[in-house]
XYZ file of C-alpha atoms in Angstrom:
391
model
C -18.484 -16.030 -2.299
C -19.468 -17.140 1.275
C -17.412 -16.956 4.396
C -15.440 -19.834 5.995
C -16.833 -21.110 9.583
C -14.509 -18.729 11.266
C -16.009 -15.661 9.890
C -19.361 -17.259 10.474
C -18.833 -17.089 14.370
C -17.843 -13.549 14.004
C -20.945 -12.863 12.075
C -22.883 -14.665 14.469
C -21.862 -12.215 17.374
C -21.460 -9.141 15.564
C -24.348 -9.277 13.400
C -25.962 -6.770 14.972
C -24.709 -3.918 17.894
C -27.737 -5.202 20.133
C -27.493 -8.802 19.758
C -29.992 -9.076 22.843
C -32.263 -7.307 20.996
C -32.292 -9.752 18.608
C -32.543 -12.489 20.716
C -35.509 -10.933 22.211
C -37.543 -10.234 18.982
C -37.004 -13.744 18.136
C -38.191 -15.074 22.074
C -41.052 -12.718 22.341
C -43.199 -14.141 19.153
C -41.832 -18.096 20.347
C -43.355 -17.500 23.704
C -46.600 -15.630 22.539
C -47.241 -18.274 19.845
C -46.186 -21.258 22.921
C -48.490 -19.487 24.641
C -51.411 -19.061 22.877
C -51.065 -23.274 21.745
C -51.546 -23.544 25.781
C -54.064 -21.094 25.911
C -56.280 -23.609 23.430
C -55.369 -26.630 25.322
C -56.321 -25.200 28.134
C -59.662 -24.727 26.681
C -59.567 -28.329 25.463
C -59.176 -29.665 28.693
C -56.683 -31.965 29.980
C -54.795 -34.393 27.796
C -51.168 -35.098 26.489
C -51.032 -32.066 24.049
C -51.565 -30.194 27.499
C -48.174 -32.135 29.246
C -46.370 -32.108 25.774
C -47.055 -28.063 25.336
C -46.217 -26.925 28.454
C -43.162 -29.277 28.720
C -42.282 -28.393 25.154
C -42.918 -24.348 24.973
C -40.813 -24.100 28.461
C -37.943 -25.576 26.802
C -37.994 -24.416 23.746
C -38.606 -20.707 24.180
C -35.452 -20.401 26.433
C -33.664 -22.450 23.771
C -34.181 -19.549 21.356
C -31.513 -17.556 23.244
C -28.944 -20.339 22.350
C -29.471 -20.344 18.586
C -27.420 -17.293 18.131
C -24.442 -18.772 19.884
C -25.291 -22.620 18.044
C -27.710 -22.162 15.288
C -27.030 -25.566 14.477
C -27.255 -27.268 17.689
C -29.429 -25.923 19.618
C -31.579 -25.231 16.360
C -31.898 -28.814 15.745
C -33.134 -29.319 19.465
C -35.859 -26.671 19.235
C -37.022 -28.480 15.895
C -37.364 -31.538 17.316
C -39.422 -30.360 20.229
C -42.065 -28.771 17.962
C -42.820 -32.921 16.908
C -44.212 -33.544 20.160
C -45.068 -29.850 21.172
C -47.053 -27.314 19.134
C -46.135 -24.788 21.662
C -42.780 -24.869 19.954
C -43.670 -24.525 16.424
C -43.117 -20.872 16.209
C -39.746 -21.396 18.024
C -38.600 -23.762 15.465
C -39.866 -21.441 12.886
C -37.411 -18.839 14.490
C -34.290 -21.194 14.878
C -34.353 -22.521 11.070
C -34.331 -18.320 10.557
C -31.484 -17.894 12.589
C -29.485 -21.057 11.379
C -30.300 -19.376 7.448
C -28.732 -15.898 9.164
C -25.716 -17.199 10.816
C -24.472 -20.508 8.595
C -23.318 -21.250 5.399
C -26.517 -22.207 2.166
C -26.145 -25.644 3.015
C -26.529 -25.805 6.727
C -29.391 -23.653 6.356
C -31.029 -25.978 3.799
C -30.643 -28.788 6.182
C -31.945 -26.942 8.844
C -34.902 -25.685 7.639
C -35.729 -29.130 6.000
C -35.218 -31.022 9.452
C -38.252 -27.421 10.787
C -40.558 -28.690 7.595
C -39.777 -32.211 8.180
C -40.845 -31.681 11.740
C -43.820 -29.497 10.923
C -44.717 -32.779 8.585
C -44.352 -35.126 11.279
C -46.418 -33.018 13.930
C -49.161 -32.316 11.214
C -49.850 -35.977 10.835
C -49.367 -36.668 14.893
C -51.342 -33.893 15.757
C -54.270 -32.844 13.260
C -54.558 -29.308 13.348
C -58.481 -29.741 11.399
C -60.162 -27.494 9.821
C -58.442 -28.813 6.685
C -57.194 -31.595 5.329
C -53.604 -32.962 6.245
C -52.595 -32.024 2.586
C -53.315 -28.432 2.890
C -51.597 -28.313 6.102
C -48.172 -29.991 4.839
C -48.880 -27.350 2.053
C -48.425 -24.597 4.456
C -45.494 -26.164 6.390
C -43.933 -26.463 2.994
C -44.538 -23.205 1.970
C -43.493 -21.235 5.527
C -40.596 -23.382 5.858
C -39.087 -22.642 2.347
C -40.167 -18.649 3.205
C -38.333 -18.397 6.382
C -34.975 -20.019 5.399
C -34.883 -18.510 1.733
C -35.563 -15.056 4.192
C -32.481 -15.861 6.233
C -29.933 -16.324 3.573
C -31.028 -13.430 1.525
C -30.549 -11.188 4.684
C -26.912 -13.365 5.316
C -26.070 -12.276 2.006
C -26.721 -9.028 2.064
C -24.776 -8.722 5.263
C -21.840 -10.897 3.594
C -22.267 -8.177 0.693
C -22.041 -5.082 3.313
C -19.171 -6.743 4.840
C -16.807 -7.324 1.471
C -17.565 -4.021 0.249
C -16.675 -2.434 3.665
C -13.427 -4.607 3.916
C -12.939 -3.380 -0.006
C -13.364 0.293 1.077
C -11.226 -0.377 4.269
C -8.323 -2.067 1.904
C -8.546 0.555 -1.025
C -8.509 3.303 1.731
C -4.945 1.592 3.201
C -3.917 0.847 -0.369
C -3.919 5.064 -1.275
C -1.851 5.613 1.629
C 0.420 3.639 1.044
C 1.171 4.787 -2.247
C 0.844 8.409 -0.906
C 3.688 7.296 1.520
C 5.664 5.634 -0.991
C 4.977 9.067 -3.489
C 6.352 11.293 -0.880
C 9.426 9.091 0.245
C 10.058 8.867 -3.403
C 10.363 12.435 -3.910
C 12.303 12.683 -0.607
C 14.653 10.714 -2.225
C 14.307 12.692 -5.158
C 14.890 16.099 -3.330
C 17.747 14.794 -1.742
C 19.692 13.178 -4.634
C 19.032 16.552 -6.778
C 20.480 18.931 -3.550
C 23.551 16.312 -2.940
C 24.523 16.434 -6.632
C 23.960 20.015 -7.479
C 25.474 21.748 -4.097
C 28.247 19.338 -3.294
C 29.922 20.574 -6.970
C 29.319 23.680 -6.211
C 30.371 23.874 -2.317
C 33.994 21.762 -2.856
C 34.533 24.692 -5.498
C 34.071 27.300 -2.718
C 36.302 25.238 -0.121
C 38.873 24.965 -2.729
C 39.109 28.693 -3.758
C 38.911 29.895 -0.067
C 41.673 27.296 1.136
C 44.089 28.957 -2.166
C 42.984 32.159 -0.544
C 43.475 30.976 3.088
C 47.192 29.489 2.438
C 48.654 31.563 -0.209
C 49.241 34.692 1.889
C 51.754 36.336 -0.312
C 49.038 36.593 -3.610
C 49.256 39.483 -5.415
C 45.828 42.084 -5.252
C 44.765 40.617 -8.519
C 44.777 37.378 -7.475
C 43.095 37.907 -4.657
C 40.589 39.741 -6.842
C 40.722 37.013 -9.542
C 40.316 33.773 -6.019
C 37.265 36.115 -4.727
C 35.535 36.565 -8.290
C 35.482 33.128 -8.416
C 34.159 32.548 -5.286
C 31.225 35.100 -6.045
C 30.849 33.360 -9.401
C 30.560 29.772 -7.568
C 28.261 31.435 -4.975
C 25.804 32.789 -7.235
C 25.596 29.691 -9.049
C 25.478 27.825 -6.263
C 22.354 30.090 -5.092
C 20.650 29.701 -8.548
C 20.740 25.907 -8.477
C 19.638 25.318 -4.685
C 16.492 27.425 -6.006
C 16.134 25.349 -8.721
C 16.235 22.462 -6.148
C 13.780 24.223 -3.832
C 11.346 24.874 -6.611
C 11.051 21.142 -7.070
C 9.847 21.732 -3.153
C 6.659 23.519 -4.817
C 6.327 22.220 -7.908
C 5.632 18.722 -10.007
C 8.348 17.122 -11.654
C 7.987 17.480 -15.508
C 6.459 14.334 -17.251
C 9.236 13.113 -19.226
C 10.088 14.492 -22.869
C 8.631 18.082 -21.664
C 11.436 18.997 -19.824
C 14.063 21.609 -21.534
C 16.763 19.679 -23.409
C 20.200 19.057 -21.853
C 21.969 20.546 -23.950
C 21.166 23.800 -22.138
C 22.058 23.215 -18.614
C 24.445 20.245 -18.665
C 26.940 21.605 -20.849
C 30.420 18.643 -20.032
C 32.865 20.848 -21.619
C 31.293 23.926 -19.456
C 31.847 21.656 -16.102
C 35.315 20.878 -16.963
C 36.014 23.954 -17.921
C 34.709 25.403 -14.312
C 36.873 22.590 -12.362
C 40.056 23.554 -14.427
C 39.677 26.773 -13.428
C 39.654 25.618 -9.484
C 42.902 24.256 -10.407
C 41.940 20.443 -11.427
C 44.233 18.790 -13.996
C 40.929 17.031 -16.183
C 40.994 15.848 -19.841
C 37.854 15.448 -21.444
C 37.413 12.846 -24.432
C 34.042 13.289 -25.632
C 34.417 11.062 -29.144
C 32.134 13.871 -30.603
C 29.234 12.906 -28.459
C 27.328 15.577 -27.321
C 24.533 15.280 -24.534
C 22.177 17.338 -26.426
C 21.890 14.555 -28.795
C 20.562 12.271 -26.416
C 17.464 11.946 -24.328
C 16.458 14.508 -21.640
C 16.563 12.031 -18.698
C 19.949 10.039 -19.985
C 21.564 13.097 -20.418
C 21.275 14.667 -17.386
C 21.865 11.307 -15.421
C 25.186 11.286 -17.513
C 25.747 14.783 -16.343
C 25.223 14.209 -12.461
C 27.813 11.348 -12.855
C 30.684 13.420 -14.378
C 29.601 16.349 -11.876
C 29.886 13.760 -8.719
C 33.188 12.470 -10.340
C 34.976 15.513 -10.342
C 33.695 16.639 -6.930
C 35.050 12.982 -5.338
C 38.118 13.477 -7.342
C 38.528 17.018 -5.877
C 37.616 15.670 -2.435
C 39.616 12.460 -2.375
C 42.193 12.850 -4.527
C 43.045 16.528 -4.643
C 45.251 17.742 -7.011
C 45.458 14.731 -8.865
C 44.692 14.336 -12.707
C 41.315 13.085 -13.921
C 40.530 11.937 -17.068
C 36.375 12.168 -18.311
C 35.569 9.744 -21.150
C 32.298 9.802 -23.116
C 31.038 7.579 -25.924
C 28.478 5.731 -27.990
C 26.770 5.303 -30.094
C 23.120 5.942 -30.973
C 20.336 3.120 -30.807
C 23.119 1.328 -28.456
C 24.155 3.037 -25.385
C 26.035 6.069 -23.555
C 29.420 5.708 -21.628
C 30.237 7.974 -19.504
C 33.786 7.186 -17.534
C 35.759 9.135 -14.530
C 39.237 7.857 -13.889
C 41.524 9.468 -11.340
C 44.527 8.016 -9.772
C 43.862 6.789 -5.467
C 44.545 9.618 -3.006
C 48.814 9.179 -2.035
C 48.532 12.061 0.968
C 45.985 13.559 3.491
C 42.575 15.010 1.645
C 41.650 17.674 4.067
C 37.891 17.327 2.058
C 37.619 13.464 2.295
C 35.240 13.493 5.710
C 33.172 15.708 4.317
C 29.571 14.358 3.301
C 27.667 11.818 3.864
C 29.010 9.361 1.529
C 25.908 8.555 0.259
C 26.552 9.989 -3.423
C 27.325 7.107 -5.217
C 24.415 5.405 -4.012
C 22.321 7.968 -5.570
C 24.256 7.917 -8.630
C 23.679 4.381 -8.553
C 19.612 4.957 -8.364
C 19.622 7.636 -10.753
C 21.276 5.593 -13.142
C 18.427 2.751 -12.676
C 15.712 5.503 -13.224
C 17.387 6.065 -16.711
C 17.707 2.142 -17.619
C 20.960 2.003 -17.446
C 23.147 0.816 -14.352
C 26.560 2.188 -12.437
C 30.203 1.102 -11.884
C 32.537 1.946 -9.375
C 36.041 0.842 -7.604
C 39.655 0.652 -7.964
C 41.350 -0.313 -10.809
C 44.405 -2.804 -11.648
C 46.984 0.634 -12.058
C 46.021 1.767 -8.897
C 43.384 4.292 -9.876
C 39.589 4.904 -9.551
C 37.123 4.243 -11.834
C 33.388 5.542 -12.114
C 31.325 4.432 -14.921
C 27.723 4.052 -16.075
C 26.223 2.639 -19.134
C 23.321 3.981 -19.727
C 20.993 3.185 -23.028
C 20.725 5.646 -26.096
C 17.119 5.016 -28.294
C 17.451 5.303 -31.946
C-alpha cells in the first residue's frame, strides 16, 4: 500500500535527518559529470555543444537542489535540459532518482520515461560515436530503467520502515490503554467489593453503639450482650476488609475456581445477623439455596440482599423488610428487597456516598443479569435483580 500525496511531502522532507546532505551527494556527481562534458568540449573547440553545455550544466546542476522540494517539476525541467545539453545528463539521471524516491510508482514511471526519452532524443541530436546509435539507446534504456526501478525499491523500503514504525507506535498506545482500562477496572472492582462488604458491617456497629449510646438504664448484661456484638461485628468486619485488601495483592480467581457460595454467602446467616441488630426481616427463600447456583450469580445475589438490608437499616430504620428469593434452574434467579419508605428522621441516611446501587447495578451486568430499583404503588421500596441460572 502506497502513501497519499500528503504523506509524500512529508516523506519528501523527512526522508532523511540531513536532507542537505542529500541534496549534495546528488549535486556533486551532476556537476562533476557537467563538468567533465565541458571539459571535452573544451578540447573540441568552439561550437554549439560548447554554448548548449555551459548554458545547460549551469542550470541544471543548481536545479538538482529543487528536486527534493518538486521532484516532479523541477525534475521534468532538468530532463529536458539534458536534450540540448550533455552537461546535464547526469543531472537528469539524478532527478528521475529522486522523483522514483519521493512520488508515488506512477509518477516515477513517467518520470524516468520523459529522462530515457530525453537520453533518446539527445543520442540521435548529439552522436556520442564510438558506437552505433542502437547501442547507445541500449544504454539509455538500460540506465534509465536501473535508476528509477532503484528509487522505488528504496521508497518502498522506507514506506515499509514507516508502517511498521507507526504499527509499533499504535500497538505500543494500544497496551496502555488496555493497561489503563485493566487497572480502572479493578479500581472499580476494589471499590464495589469494600462498599458492599464494610458498609453491612459498619451500619451494624452504628446501630449497636447508638442502642448502647441511648439506652442508659440497660442492665450489665445487656450492656455485655450490645458490646459482644459489637466485638463480633468488629472482628468480622476486620476479616472481610482483609479479604478486600488481599484482592490489593492478589489476581482475581478465573471464574469456576473460586470457593462455592455456599460457604461465605450464607442468606439465612445475613438475616439472621440483621435480626439480631434489631431489624424486623422475613426471608422467603422458596427452597432456593445459593449454593446451588453458580459462583459468580450467587455472590452477586448475595451483595444485593447485603446492600438491601444495610439501605433498609439506613433509610428506613426500624421498619420491616421482607427478602424474597426464587427460580428456577436453567431460567433465572430473583432476588427481591421490599421495605416500606422512611415516615421519620434516619439519623444514618447521609451517610455514604450513594453510589451503592450503582455498583449493584454493574455487578449485576458482570453476572448477565440486570437490576431494579424504586418505589412502589403501596408506598414502599423495592430492590430487585434478575439474574440468569444455567442448567
Amino acid at each position: 500500500m502506497y502513501l497519499t500525496s500528503a504523506d509524500e511531502v512529508r516523506i519528501g522532507w523527512m526522508w532523511s535527518r540531513g536532507g542537505w546532505v542529500m541534496d549534495l551527494a546528488g549535486f556533486v556527481p551532476a556537476l562533476a559529470g557537467a563538468l567533465a562534458v565541458i571539459w571535452g568540449d573544451l578540447s573540441d573547440g568552439p561550437g554549439w555543444y560548447l554554448v548548449a553545455d555551459l548554458v545547460g550544466g549551469a542550470l541544471a546542476c543548481p536545479g538538482v537542489w529543487l528536486c527534493r522540494r518538486w521532484p516532479v517539476s523541477a525534475g521534468l525541467g532538468v530532463i529536458a535540459l539534458s536534450v540540448p545539453a550533455a552537461s546535464a545528463s547526469v543531472a537528469a539521471g539524478v532527478a528521475a532518482l529522486i522523483a522514483a524516491l519521493y512520488r508515488r510508482p506512477r509518477v516515477a514511471i513517467a518520470v524516468g520515461a520523459a529522462g530515457v526519452g530525453a537520453a533518446l532524443a539527445r543520442f540521435a541530436l548529439r552522436p556520442p560515436g564510438l558506437a552505433p546509435y542502437p547501442v547507445w539507446a541500449l544504454v539509455g534504456v538500460l540506465f534509465g530503467v536501473a535508476v528509477t526501478a532503484w528509487g522505488m525499491l528504496a521508497r518502498t523500503r522506507r514506506e515499509l520502515v514507516l508502517s511498521l514504525t507507526e504499527r509499533a507506535r499504535r500497538a505500543e498506545a494500544d497496551q496502555r490503554s488496555r493497561a489503563e482500562e485493566a487497572r480502572r477496572a479493578e479500581r472499580l472492582r476494589i471499590a464495589r467489593e469494600m462498599h458492599d462488604v464494610l458498609a453491612h458491617r459498619l451500619s451494624l456497629l452504628v446501630v449497636h453503639a447508638g442502642a448502647l449510646e441511648f439506652n442508659v438504664d440497660a442492665m450489665p448484661g445487656e450492656v455485655a450482650e450490645a458490646a459482644g456484638v459489637i466485638r463480633s461485628s468488629a472482628r468480622l468486619a476486620l476479616e472481610e476488609l482483609r479479604t478486600v485488601v488481599s484482592v490489593l495483592r492478589d489476581p482475581p480467581p478465573p471464574p469456576g475456581t473460586g470457593s462455592p457460595p455456599g460457604g461465605g454467602v450464607d442468606l439465612g446467616a445475613l438475616v439472621e445477623e440483621s435480626r439480631r441488630a434489631g431489624m424486623r426481616v422475613e426471608l422467603h427463600d422458596h427452597g432456593v439455596r445459593l449454593s446451588e447456583v453458580p459462583d459468580a450469580v450467587g455472590r452477586a445475589a448475595y451483595r444485593i440482599v447485603q446492600e438491601g438490608l444495610t439501605n433498609a437499616r439506613k433509610h428506613a430504620p426500624g421498619a420491616p423488610v421482607s427478602v424474597l428469593v426464587s427460580g428456577t434452574r436453567g431460567a433465572e434467579l430473583v432476588v427481591e428487597v421490599r421495605n416500606p419508605l422512611p415516615t421519620g428522621p434516619a439519623p444514618l441516611a447521609e451517610t455514604g456516598a450513594g453510589a451503592g446501587l450503582a455498583g449493584l447495578s454493574e455487578r449485576a451486568s458482570l453476572a448477565g443479569g440486570r437490576l431494579e430499583s424504586g418505589e412502589t404503588a403501596d408506598g414502599g421500596f423495592r430492590l430487585a435483580a434478575r439474574l440468569p441460572w444455567p442448567a
